[in-house]
mmCIF file of C-alpha atoms in Angstrom:
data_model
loop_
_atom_site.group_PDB
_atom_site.id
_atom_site.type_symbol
_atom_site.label_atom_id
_atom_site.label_comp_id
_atom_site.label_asym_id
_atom_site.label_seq_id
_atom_site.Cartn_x
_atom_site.Cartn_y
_atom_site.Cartn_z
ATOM 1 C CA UNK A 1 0.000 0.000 0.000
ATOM 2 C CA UNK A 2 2.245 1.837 0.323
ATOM 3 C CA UNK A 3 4.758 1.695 -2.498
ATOM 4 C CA UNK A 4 1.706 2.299 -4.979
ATOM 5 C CA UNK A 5 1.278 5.109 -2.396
ATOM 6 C CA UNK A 6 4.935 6.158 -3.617
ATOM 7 C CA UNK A 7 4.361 5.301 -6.970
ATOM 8 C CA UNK A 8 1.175 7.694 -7.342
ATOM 9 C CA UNK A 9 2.686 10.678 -5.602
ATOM 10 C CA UNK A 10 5.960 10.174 -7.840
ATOM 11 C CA UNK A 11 4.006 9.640 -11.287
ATOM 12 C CA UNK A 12 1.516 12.723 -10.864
ATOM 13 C CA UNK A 13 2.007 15.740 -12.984
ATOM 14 C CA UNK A 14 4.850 18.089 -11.076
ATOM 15 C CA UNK A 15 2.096 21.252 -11.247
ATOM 16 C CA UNK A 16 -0.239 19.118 -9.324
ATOM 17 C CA UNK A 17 2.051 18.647 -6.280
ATOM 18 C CA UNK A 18 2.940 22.177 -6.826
ATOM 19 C CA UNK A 19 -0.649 22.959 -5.755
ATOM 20 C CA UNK A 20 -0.949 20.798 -3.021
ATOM 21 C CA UNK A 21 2.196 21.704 -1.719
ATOM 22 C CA UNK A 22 1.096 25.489 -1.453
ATOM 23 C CA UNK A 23 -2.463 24.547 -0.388
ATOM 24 C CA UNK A 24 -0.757 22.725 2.757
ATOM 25 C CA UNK A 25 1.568 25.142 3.746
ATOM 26 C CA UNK A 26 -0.804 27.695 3.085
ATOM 27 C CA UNK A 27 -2.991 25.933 5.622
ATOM 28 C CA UNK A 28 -0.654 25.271 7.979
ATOM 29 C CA UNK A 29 0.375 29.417 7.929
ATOM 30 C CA UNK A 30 -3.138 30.297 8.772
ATOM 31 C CA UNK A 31 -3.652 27.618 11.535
ATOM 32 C CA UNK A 32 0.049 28.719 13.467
ATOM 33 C CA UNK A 33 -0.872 32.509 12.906
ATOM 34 C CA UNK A 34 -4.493 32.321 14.461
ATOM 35 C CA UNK A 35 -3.543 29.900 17.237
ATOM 36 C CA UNK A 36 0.620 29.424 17.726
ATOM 37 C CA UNK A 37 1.373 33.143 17.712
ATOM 38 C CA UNK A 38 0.917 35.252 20.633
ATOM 39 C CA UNK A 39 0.657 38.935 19.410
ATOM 40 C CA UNK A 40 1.541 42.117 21.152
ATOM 41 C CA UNK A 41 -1.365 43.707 20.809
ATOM 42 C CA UNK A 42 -1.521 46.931 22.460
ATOM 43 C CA UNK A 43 -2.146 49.105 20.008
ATOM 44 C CA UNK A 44 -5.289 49.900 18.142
ATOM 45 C CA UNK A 45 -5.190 52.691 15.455
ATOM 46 C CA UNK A 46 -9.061 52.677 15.215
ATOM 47 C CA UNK A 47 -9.436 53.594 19.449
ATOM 48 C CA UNK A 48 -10.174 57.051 19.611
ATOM 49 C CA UNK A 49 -11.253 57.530 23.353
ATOM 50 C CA UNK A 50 -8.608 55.415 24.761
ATOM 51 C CA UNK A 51 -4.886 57.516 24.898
ATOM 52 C CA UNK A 52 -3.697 53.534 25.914
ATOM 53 C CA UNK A 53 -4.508 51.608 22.762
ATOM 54 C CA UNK A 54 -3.872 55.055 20.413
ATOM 55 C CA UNK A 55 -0.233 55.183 22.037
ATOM 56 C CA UNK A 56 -0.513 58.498 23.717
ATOM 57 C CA UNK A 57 0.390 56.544 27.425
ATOM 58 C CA UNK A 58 2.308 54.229 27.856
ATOM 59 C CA UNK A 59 0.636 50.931 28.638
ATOM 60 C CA UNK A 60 1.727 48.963 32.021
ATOM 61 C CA UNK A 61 2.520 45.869 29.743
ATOM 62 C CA UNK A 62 5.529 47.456 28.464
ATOM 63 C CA UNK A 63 7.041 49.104 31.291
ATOM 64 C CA UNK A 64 6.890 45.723 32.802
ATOM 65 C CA UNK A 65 8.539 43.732 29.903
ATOM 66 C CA UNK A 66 11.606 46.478 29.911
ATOM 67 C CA UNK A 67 12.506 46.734 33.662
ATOM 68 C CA UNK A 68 14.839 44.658 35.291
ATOM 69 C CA UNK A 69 13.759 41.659 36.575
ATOM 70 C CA UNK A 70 14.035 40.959 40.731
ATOM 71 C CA UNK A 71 16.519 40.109 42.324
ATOM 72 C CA UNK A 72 14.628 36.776 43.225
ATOM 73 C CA UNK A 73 13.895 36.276 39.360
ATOM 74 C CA UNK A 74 18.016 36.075 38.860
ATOM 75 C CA UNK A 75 18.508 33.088 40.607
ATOM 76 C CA UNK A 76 16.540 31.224 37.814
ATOM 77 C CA UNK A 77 17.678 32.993 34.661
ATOM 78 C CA UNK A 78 19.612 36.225 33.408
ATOM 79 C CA UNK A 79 18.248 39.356 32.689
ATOM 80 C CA UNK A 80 20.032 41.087 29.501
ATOM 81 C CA UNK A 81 19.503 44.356 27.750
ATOM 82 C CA UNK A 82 21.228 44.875 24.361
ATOM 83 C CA UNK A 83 21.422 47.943 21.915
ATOM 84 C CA UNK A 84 22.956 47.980 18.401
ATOM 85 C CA UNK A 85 23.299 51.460 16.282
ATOM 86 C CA UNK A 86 24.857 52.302 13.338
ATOM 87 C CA UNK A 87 24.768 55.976 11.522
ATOM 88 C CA UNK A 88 24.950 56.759 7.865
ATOM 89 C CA UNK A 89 28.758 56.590 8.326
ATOM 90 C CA UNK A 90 28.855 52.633 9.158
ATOM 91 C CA UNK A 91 29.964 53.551 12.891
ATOM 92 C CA UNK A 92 28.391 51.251 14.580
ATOM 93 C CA UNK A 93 27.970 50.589 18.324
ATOM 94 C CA UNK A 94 27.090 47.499 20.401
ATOM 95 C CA UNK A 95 26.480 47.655 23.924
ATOM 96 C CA UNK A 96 24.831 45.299 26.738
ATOM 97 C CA UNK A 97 24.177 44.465 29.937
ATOM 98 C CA UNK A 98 23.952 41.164 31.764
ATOM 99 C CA UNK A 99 22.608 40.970 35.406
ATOM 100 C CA UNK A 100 23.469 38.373 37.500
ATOM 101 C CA UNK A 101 22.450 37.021 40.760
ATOM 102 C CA UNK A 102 24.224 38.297 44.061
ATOM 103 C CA UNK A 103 24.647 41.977 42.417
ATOM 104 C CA UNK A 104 26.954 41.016 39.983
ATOM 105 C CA UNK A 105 26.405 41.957 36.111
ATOM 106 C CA UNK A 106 28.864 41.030 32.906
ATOM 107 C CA UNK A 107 28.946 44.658 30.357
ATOM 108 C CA UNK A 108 29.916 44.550 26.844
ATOM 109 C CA UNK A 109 30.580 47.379 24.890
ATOM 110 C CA UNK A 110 32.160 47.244 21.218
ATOM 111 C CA UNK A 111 32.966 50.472 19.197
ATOM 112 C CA UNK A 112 33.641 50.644 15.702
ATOM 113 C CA UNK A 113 34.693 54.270 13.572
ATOM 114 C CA UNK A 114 34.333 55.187 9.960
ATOM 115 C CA UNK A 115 38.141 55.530 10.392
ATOM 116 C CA UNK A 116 38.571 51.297 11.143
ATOM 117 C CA UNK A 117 39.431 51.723 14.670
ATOM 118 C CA UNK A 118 37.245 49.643 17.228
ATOM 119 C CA UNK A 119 37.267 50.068 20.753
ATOM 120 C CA UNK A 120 35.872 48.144 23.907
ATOM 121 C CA UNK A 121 35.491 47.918 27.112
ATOM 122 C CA UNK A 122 38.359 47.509 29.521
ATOM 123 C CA UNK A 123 36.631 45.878 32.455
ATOM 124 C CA UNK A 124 33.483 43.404 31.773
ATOM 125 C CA UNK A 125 32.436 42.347 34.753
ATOM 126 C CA UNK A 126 31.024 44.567 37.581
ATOM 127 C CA UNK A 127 28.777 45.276 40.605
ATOM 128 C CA UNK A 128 25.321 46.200 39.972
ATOM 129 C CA UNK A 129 24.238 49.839 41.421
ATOM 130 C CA UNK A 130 20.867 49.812 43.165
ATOM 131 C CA UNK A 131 18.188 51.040 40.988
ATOM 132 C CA UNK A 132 14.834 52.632 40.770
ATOM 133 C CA UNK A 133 13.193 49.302 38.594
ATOM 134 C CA UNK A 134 14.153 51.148 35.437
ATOM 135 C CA UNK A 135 17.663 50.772 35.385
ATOM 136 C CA UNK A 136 20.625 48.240 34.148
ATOM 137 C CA UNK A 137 23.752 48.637 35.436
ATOM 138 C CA UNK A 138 27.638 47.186 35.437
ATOM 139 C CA UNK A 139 30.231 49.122 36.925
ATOM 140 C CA UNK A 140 30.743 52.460 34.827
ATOM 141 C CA UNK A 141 27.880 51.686 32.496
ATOM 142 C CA UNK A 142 24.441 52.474 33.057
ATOM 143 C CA UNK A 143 21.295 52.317 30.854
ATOM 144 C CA UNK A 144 17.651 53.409 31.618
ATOM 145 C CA UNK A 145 14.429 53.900 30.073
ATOM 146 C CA UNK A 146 12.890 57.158 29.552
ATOM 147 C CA UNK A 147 9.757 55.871 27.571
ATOM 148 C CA UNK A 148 9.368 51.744 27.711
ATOM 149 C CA UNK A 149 9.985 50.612 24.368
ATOM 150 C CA UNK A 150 11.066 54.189 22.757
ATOM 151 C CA UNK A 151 13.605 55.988 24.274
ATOM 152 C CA UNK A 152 16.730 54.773 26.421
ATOM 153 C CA UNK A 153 19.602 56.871 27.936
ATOM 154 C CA UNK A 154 23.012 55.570 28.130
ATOM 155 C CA UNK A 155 25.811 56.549 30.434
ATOM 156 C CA UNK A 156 29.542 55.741 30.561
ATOM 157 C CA UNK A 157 32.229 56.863 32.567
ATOM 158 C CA UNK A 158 34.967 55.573 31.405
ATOM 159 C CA UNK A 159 38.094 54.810 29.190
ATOM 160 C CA UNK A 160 37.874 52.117 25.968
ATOM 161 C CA UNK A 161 40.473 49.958 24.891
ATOM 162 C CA UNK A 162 42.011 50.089 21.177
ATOM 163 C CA UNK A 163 41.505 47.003 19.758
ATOM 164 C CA UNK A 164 44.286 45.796 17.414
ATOM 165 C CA UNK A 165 43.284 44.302 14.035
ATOM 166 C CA UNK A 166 44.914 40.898 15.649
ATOM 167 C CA UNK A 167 42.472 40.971 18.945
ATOM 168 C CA UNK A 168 39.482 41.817 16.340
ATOM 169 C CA UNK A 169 40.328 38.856 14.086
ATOM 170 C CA UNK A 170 40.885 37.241 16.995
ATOM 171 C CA UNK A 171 37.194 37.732 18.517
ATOM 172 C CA UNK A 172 35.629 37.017 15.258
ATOM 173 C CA UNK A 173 36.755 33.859 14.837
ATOM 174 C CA UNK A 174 35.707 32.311 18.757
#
């Protein structure tokens, strides 16, 4: 039964299993969007009464999903912040923090100029700085939200190491 199984699906037309292909994955897209996905829906463009939905406030939901975690939370897992820019130059920035448990936090900062130097951070590994519940910290770096979700200020205090070319090709290929 099933090698004549085999045998059909290998003798039809190709432009038939073309179609049944794209009818079953086509299927399958719908069924994981309506019920696997779950959607961030905050927003409604059509609200008009409620400043919440129209994004005049900020909703609860997301200043809860960008501040740091507890301190009882860190015993379980990490809690990481990361930010990437670049500018019309290709400079391009990459910081982040990484909070651990007992106050501790691991910072990463990496530095590249339209000139081909890159710089980073000297020391990685710091004490976390009591905060307000908006606010990652390691050492001499420090990032908080101003708006969850929108707007972030970043503060260092601090010196960068010059990377060589050899360190660089070095941390590329670990």
């Amino acid at each position: 039964m099933i090698i004549s199984f085999l045998i059909i699906i290998f003798t039809a037309p190709l432009q038939f299993i073309y179609w049944m292909k794209w009818i079953v994955s086509y299927a399958a897209i719908r069924l994981h969007k309506s019920f696997g996905c779950r959607k961030f829906e905050l927003y409604d463009v059509t609200a008009k009464n409620d400043p919440y939905k129209s994004g005049l406030l900020i909703p609860e939901e997301e200043k809860r999903l960008e501040s740091p975690f507890s301190d009882s939370h860190l015993l379980e897992a990490l809690d990481e912040v990361y930010f990437f820019g670049v500018n019309s130059k290709s400079e391009c920035i990459l910081m982040r923090i990484i909070r651990i448990y007992n106050k501790m936090a691991d910072a990463w900062i990496y530095l590249k100029l339209a000139n081909g130097k890159t710089y980073n951070l000297r020391e990685t590994i710091g004490y976390q700085e009591s905060s307000d519940g908006k606010t990652f910290s390691c050492g001499k770096l420090q990032m908080h939200y101003l708006l969850p979700m929108r707007r972030w200020r970043i503060f260092y205090c601090g010196m960068l190491k010059l990377a060589t070319s050899f360190e660089t090709f070095n941390n590329r290929n670990t």
